[in-house]
Short mmCIF file of C-alpha atoms in Angstrom, two decimals:
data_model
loop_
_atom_site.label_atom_id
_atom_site.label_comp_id
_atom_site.label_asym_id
_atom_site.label_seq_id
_atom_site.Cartn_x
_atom_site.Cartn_y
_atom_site.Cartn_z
CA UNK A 171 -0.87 -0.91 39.88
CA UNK A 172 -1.32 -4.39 38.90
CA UNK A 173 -0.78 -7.12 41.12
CA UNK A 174 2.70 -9.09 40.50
CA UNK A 175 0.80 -12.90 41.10
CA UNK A 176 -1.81 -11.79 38.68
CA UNK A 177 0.20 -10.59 36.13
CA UNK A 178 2.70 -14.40 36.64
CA UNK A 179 -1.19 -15.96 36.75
CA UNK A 180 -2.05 -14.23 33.48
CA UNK A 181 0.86 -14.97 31.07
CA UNK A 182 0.85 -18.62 32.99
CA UNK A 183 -2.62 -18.99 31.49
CA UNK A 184 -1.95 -17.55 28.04
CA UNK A 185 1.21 -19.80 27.63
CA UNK A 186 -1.01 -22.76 28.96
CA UNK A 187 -3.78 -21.90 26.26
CA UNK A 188 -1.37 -21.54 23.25
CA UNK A 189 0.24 -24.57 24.32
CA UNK A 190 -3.19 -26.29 24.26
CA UNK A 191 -3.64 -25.07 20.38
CA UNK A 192 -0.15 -26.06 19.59
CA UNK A 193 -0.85 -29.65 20.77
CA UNK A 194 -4.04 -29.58 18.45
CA UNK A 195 -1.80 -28.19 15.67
CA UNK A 196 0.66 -31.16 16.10
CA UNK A 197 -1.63 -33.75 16.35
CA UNK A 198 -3.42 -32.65 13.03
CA UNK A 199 -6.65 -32.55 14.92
CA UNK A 200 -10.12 -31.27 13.68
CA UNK A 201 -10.61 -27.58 14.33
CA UNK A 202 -13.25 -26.53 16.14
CA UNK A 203 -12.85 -22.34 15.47
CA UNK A 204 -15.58 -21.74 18.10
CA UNK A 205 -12.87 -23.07 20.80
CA UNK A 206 -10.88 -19.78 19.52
CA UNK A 207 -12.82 -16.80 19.71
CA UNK A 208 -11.96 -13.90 16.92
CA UNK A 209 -9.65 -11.85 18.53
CA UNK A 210 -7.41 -8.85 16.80
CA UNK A 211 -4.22 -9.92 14.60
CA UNK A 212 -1.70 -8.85 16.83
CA UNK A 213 0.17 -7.50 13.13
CA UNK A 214 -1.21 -4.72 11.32
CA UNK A 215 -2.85 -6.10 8.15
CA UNK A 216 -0.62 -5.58 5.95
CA UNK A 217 -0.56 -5.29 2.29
CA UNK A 218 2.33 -4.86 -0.59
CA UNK A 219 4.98 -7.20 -2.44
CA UNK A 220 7.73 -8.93 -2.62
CA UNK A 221 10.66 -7.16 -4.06
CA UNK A 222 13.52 -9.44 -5.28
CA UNK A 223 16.00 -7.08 -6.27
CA UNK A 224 18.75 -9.45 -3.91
CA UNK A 225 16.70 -12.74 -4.62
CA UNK A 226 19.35 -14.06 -6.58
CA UNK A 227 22.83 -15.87 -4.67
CA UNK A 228 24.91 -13.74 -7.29
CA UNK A 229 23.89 -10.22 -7.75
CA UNK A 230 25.48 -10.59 -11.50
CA UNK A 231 22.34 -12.41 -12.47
CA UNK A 232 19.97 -10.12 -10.63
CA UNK A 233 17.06 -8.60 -11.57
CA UNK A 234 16.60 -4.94 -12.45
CA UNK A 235 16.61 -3.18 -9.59
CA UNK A 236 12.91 -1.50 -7.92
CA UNK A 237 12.54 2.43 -8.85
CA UNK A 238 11.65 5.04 -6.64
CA UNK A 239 8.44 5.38 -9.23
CA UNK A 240 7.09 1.81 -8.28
CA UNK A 241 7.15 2.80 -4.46
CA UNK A 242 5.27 5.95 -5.36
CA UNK A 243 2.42 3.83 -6.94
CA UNK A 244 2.60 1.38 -4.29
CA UNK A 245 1.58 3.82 -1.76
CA UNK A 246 -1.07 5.92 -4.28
CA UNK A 247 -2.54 2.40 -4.59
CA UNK A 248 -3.03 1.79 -1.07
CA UNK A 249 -0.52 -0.25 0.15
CA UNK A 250 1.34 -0.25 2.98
CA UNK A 251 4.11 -3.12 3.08
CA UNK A 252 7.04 -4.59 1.04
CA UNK A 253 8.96 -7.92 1.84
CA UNK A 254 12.47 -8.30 0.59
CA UNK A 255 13.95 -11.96 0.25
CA UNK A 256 17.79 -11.98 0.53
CA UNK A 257 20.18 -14.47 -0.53
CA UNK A 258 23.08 -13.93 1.93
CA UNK A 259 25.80 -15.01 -0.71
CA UNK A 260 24.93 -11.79 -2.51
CA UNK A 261 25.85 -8.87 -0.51
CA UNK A 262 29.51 -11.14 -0.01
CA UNK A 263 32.48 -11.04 -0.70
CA UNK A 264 34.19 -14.79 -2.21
CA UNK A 265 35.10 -16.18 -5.40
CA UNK A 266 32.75 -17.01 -7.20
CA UNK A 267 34.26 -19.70 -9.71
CA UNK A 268 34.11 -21.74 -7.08
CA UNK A 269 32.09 -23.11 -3.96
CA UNK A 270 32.25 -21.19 -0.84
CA UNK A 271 33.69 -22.14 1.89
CA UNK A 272 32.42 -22.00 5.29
CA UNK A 273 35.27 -19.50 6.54
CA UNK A 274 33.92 -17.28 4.09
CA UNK A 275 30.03 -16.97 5.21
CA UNK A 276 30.67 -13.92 7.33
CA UNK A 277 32.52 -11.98 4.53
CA UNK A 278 30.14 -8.68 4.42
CA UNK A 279 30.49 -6.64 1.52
CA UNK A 280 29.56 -3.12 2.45
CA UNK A 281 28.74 -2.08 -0.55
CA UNK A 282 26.05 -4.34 -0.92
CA UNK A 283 24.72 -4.02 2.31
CA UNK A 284 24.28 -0.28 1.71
CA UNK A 285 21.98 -1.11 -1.57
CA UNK A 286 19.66 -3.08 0.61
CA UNK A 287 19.70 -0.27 3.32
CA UNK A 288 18.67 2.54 0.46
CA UNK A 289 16.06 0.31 -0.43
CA UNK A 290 14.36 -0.11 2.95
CA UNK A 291 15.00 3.73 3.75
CA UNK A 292 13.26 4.69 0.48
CA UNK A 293 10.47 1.99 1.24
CA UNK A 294 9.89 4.04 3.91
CA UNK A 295 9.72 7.35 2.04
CA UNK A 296 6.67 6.15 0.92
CA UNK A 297 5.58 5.19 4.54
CA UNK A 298 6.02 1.12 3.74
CA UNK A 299 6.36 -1.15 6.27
CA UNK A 300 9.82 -2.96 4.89
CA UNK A 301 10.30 -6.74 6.36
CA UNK A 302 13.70 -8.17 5.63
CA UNK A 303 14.08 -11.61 4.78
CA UNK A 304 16.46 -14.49 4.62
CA UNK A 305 15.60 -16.15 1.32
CA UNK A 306 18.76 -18.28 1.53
CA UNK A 307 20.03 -18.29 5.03
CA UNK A 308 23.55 -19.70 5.72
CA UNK A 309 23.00 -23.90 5.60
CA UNK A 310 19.57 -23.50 3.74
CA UNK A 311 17.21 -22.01 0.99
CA UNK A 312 13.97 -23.74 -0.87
CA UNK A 313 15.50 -23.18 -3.94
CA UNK A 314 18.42 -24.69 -5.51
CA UNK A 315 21.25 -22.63 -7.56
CA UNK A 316 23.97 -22.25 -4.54
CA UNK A 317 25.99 -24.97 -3.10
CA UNK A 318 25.75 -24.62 0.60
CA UNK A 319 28.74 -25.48 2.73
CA UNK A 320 26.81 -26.81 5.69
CA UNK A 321 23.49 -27.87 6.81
CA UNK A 322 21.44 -25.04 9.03
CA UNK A 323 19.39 -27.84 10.86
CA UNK A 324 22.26 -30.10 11.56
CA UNK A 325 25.40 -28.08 11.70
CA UNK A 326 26.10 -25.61 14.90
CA UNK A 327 28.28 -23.33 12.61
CA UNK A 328 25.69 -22.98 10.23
CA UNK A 329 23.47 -21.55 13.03
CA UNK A 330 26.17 -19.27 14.33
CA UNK A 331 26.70 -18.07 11.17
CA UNK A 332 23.24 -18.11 10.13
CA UNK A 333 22.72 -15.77 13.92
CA UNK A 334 25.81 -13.24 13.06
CA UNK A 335 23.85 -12.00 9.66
CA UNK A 336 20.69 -11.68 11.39
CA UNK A 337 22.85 -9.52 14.27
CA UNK A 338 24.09 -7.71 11.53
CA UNK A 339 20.44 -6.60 9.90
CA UNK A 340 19.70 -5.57 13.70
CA UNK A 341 22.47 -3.52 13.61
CA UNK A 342 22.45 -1.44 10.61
CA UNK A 343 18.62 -1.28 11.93
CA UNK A 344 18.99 -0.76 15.31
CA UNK A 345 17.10 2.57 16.06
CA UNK A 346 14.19 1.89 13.23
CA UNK A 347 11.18 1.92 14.90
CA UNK A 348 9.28 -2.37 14.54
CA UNK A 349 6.58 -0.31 12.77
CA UNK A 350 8.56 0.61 9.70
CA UNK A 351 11.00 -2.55 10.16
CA UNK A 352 10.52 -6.61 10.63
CA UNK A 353 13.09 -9.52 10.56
CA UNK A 354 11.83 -12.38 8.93
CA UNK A 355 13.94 -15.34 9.93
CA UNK A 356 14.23 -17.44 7.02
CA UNK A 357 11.93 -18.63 3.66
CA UNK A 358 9.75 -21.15 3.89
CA UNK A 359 11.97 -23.95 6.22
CA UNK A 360 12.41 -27.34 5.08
CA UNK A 361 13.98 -30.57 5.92
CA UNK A 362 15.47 -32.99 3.00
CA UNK A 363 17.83 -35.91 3.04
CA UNK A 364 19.98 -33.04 0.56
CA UNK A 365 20.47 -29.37 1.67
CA UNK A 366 21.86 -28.90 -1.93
CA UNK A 367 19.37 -31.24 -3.91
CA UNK A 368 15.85 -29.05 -4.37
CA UNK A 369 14.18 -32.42 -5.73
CA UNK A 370 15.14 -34.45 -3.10
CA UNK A 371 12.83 -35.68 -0.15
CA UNK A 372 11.20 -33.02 1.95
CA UNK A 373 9.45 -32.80 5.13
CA UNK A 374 8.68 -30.62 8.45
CA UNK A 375 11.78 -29.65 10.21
CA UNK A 376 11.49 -31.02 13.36
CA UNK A 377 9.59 -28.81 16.18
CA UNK A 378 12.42 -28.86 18.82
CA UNK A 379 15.21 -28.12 15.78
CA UNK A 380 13.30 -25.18 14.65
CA UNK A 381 12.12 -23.64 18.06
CA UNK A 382 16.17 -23.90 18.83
CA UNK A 383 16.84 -21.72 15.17
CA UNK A 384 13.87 -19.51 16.25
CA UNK A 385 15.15 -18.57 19.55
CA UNK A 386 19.29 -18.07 18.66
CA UNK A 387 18.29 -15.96 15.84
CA UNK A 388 15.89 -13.92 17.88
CA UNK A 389 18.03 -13.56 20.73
CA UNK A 390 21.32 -12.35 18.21
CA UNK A 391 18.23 -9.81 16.79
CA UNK A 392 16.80 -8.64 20.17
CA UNK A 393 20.46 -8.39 21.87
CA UNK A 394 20.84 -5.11 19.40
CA UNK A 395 17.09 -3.91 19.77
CA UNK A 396 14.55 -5.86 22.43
CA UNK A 397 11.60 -4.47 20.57
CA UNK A 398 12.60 -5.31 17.05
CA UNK A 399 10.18 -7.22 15.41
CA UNK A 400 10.63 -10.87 14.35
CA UNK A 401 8.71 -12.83 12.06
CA UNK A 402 8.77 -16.76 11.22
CA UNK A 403 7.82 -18.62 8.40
CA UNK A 404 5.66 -21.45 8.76
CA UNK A 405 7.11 -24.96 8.63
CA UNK A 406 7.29 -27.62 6.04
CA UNK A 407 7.77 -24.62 3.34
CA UNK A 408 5.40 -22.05 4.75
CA UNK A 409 2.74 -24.14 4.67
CA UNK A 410 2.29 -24.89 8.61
CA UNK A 411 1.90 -23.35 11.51
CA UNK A 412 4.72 -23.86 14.21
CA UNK A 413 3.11 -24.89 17.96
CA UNK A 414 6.24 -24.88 18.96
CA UNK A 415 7.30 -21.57 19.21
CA UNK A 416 3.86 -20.20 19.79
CA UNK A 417 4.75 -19.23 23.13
CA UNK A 418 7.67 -16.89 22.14
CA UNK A 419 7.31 -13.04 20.89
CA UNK A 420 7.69 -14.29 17.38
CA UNK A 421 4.73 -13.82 15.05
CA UNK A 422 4.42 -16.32 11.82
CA UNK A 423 4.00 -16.04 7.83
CA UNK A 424 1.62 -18.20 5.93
CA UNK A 425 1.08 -18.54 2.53
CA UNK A 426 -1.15 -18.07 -0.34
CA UNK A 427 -0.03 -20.90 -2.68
CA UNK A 428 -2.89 -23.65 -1.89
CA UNK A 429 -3.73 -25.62 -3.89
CA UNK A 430 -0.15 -25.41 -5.92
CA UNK A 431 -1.69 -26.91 -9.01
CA UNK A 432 -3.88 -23.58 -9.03
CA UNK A 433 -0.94 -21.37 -7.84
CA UNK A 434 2.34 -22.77 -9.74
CA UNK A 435 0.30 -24.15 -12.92
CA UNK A 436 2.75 -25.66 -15.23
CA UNK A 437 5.78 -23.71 -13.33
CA UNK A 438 8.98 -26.07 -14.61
CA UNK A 439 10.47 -25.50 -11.61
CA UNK A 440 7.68 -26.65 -9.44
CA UNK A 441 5.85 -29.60 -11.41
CA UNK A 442 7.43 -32.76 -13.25
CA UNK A 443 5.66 -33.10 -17.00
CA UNK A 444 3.90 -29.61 -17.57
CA UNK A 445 2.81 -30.43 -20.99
CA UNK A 446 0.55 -33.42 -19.63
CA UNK A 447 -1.26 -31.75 -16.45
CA UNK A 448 -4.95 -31.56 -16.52
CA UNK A 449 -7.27 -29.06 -16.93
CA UNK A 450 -6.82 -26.30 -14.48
CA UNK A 451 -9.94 -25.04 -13.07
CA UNK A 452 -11.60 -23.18 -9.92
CA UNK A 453 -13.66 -24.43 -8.63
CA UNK A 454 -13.81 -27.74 -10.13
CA UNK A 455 -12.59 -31.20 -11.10
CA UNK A 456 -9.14 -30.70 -11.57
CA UNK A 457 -7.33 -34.53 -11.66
CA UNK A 458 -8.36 -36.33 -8.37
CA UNK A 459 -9.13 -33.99 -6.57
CA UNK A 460 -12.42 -31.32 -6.51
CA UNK A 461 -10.96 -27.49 -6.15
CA UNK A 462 -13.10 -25.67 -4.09
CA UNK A 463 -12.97 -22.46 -0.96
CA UNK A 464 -13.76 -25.26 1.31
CA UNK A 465 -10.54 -26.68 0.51
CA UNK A 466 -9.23 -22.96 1.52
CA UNK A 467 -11.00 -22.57 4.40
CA UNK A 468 -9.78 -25.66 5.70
CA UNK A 469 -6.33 -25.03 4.72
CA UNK A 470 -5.85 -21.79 7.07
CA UNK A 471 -7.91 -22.83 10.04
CA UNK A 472 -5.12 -23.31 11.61
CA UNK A 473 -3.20 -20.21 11.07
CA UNK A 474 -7.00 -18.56 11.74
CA UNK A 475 -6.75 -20.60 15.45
CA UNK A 476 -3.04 -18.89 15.75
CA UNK A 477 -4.22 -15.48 15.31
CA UNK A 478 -7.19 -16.00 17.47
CA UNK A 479 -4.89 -17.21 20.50
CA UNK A 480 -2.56 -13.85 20.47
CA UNK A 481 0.23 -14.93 17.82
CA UNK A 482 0.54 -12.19 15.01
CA UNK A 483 -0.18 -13.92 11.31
CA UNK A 484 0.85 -12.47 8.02
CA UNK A 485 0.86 -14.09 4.56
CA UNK A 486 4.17 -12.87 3.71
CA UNK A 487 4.26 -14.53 0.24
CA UNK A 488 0.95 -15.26 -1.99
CA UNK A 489 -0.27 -15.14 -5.95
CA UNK A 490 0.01 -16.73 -9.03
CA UNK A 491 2.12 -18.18 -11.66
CA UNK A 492 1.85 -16.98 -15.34
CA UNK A 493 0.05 -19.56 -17.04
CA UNK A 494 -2.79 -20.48 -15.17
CA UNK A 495 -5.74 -18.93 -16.96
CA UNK A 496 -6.43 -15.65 -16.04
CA UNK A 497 -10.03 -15.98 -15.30
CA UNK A 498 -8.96 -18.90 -12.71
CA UNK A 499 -6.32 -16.42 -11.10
CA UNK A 500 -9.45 -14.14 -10.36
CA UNK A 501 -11.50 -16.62 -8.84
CA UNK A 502 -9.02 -18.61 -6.81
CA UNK A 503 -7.53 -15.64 -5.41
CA UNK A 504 -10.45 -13.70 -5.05
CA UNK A 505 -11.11 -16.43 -2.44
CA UNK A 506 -7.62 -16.59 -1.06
CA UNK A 507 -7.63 -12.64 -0.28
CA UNK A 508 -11.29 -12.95 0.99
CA UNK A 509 -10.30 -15.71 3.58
CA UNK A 510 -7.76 -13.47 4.73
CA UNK A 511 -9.18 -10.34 4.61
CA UNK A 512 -12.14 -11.72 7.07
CA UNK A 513 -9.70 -12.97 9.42
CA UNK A 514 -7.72 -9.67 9.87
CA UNK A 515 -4.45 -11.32 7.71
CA UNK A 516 -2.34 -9.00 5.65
CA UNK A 517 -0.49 -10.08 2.63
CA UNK A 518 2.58 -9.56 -0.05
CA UNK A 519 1.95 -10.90 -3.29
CA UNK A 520 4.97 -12.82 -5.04
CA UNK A 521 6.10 -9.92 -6.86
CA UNK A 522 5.53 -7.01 -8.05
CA UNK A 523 6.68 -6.82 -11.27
CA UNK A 524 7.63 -10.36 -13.27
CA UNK A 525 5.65 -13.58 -13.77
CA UNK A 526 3.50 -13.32 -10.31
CA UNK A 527 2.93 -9.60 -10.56
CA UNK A 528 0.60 -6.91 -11.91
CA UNK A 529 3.37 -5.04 -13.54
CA UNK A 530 5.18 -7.20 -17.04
CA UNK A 531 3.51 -10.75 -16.09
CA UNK A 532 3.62 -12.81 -19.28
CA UNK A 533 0.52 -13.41 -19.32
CA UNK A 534 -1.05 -14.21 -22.67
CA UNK A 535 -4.74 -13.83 -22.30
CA UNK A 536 -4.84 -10.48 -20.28
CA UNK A 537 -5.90 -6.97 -22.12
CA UNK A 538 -2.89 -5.08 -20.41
CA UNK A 539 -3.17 -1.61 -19.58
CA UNK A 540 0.05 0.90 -20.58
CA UNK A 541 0.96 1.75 -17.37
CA UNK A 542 4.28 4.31 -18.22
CA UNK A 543 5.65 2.13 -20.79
CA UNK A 544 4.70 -0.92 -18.41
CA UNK A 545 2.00 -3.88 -18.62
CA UNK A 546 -0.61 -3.60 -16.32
CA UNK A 547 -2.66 -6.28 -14.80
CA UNK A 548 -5.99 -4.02 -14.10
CA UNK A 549 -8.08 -6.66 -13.06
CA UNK A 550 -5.90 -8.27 -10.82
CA UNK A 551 -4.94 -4.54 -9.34
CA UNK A 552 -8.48 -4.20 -8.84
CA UNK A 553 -8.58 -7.46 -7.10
CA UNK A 554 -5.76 -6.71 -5.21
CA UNK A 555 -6.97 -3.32 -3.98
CA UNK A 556 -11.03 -4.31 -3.19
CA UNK A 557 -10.28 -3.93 0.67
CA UNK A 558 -6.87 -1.75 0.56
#
């Protein structure tokens, strides 16, 4: 039987350690890895896509939906996980000629909510992990195309509101076991001077702001289930780690998007003057800066340092878009997946079928393989799969 001071004198030292990395992480200190030793992802590794079949704030201008088929192929491929980004406005109920209105947030349309729930139960047909997501929470999202009626960092309705859907997920979830279910908070948090302007000026939200998000959310999921799983994007749009909740049971997504000029190569949505960017290469001169796995490496030392000190790490979103050169897909990624695959990290790629996907990418310099009456990406299938 273990001793009740030692146990108080253990978790006091493993809060005190992670406390000690989170300071380093703050202060944007040099990384010594050695200080961490390799320890064992606390997540499984694991791998799959992105499914965006509620993506979009109206369901009208949705995507078609995922078939049982692509689930099927999923798991005959090897993977083993699928993330699905909601948009809370689209499984509710409001008119939509119009703005919504605050009163209006918690409007749950059944009917929708029992799409998403076939999904995830035939996700797991295939034995897929499923991880449900909050693309666009109540008061935020990365993206623009919704007017928000509050701000989620600002605004203590938002967060109520924002806490009653996650309840609700728990809920309709509540007896799924956390190794066929996970709740990932919310896409890739922000803060700009604009909750509804995507162009206007972004930064970290503030630690204290989004350990306070982080812990009413978790608390509305773990007051249905304790041992539901929760997951948390990084900061400052995925990109970095958050020290201040490493000390809570909530693991944290990374991404797979550096550097974005490789990643979102003349995206319109994601660079100003497309037709005038330089020469896209890896690894290389590209502009002012030189491209290289260095530049990677760097990059997820951090996140490397979080897994090492007992926080689970996932790359819940990763890949490329459509027009960067095929042949520089290969070889930036190959690196990307390599980094992670080292350090024990899983990963979704941003999506499965569409303009980041092997399945129908647009691509114009890729021999595509008929794939029943689909376009497959072979190679990057094959890339995909080297350590599935």
């Amino acid at each position: 039987m273990n001793n009740p001071d030692s146990l108080q004198r253990r978790d006091f030292l493993k809060k005190s350690s992670l406390a000690a990395a989170g300071a380093l992480l703050a202060a944007n200190a040099p990384f010594d890895l050695s200080a961490f030793p390799a320890s064992q992802n606390k997540l499984p590794q694991w791998k799959g896509f992105n499914l965006l079949d509620f993506f979009s704030p109206n369901p009208a201008n949705g995507r078609e939906g995922t078939k049982e088929e692509y689930f099927k192929w999923m798991a005959d491929w090897g993977f083993d996980f699928v993330r699905i980004p909601m948009a809370y406005p689209s499984y509710l109920k409001f008119d939509r000629s119009r703005n919504i209105l605050p009163e209006e947030v918690r409007n749950i349309d059944t009917e929708a909510t029992d799409k998403i729930e076939e999904l995830v139960y035939l996700a797991h047909k295939y034995k897929l992990h499923v991880s449900l997501n909050l693309h666009r929470g109540p008061g935020y999202c990365v993206n623009a195309g919704f007017h928000e009626p509050y701000n989620l960092w600002t605004d203590q309705q938002a967060l109520d509101d924002f806490c009653f859907h996650w309840n609700f997920w728990a809920t309709r979830f509540k007896n799924v076991s956390k190794k066929k279910i996970s709740f990932d908070l919310l896409n890739e948090p922000s803060n700009r001077e604009d909750m509804n302007d995507q162009h206007s000026k972004r930064g970290p939200v503030p630690g204290d702001v989004y350990r306070k998000m982080a812990i009413a959310a978790s608390e509305a999921i773990k007051s249905v289930n304790k041992k539901h799983l929760i997951i948390a994007d990084g900061n400052n749009t995925g990109s970095t780690v958050i020290p201040e909740i490493a000390d809570l049971d909530i693991a944290q997504s990374c991404r797979g998007y550096t550097p974005g000029i490789v990643s979102h190569y003349k995206a319109p949505w994601a660079m100003k003057d497309i037709d005038n960017l330089p020469e896209v290469k890896w690894p290389g001169q590209v502009g002012d800066q030189f491209l290289s796995r260095e530049m990677l490496e760097k990059f997820y030392e951090p996140w490397i340092a979080l897994k090492n000190q007992g926080v689970g790490v996932h790359c819940g979103e990763c890949g490329c878009f459509n027009k960067t050169p095929h042949d520089v897909l290969l070889a930036w990624f190959g690196d990307v997946l390599d980094i992670l695959h080292t350090n024990q990290i899983g990963f979704a790629l941003w999506e499965f079928k569409g303009s980041f996907g092997i399945l129908n990418s647009g691509r114009e310099d890729v021999g595509y393989e008929d794939w029943y009456g689909l376009k497959l990406d072979r190679k990057l299938l094959n890339l995909l799969t080297k350590n599935v």
